[in-house]
């Protein structure tokens, strides 16, 4: 079965520079110190 779209609609299949995720880091967030953790546990008014 063929496609309804022409080949020119899809390009060459490579990812362009604007589509890359350069500089994106997949790391865990920095550990909070005890004071910051306590502040999160205090209910807001």
mmCIF file of C-alpha atoms in Angstrom:
data_model
loop_
_atom_site.group_PDB
_atom_site.id
_atom_site.type_symbol
_atom_site.label_atom_id
_atom_site.label_comp_id
_atom_site.label_asym_id
_atom_site.label_seq_id
_atom_site.Cartn_x
_atom_site.Cartn_y
_atom_site.Cartn_z
ATOM 1 C CA UNK A 1 0.000 0.000 0.000
ATOM 2 C CA UNK A 2 1.327 3.462 -0.820
ATOM 3 C CA UNK A 3 1.334 6.678 1.110
ATOM 4 C CA UNK A 4 -0.913 9.629 0.338
ATOM 5 C CA UNK A 5 1.874 12.118 1.079
ATOM 6 C CA UNK A 6 4.735 12.712 -1.316
ATOM 7 C CA UNK A 7 8.337 11.997 -0.386
ATOM 8 C CA UNK A 8 9.172 15.711 -0.242
ATOM 9 C CA UNK A 9 6.807 16.100 2.729
ATOM 10 C CA UNK A 10 9.047 14.009 4.974
ATOM 11 C CA UNK A 11 12.495 15.445 4.245
ATOM 12 C CA UNK A 12 15.589 13.283 4.479
ATOM 13 C CA UNK A 13 14.773 11.784 7.880
ATOM 14 C CA UNK A 14 17.689 13.331 9.760
ATOM 15 C CA UNK A 15 17.243 15.442 12.851
ATOM 16 C CA UNK A 16 18.193 19.081 12.419
ATOM 17 C CA UNK A 17 20.239 21.090 14.907
ATOM 18 C CA UNK A 18 17.111 22.797 16.248
ATOM 19 C CA UNK A 19 15.565 19.437 17.145
ATOM 20 C CA UNK A 20 18.438 18.119 19.273
ATOM 21 C CA UNK A 21 18.487 18.261 23.042
ATOM 22 C CA UNK A 22 22.090 19.412 23.536
ATOM 23 C CA UNK A 23 22.880 20.599 27.030
ATOM 24 C CA UNK A 24 19.917 18.863 28.656
ATOM 25 C CA UNK A 25 21.104 17.026 31.740
ATOM 26 C CA UNK A 26 19.315 14.030 33.178
ATOM 27 C CA UNK A 27 20.601 14.165 36.737
ATOM 28 C CA UNK A 28 18.975 14.115 40.134
ATOM 29 C CA UNK A 29 18.296 17.490 41.759
ATOM 30 C CA UNK A 30 20.747 18.676 44.371
ATOM 31 C CA UNK A 31 20.079 17.509 47.905
ATOM 32 C CA UNK A 32 18.416 20.117 50.111
ATOM 33 C CA UNK A 33 19.922 20.961 53.452
ATOM 34 C CA UNK A 34 17.996 20.373 56.686
ATOM 35 C CA UNK A 35 16.695 23.952 56.909
ATOM 36 C CA UNK A 36 15.192 23.834 53.398
ATOM 37 C CA UNK A 37 13.547 20.477 54.142
ATOM 38 C CA UNK A 38 12.004 21.882 57.341
ATOM 39 C CA UNK A 39 10.698 24.915 55.450
ATOM 40 C CA UNK A 40 8.829 22.644 53.022
ATOM 41 C CA UNK A 41 7.139 20.886 55.953
ATOM 42 C CA UNK A 42 5.776 24.119 57.456
ATOM 43 C CA UNK A 43 2.200 24.776 56.296
ATOM 44 C CA UNK A 44 1.557 28.110 54.576
ATOM 45 C CA UNK A 45 -0.854 30.648 55.950
#
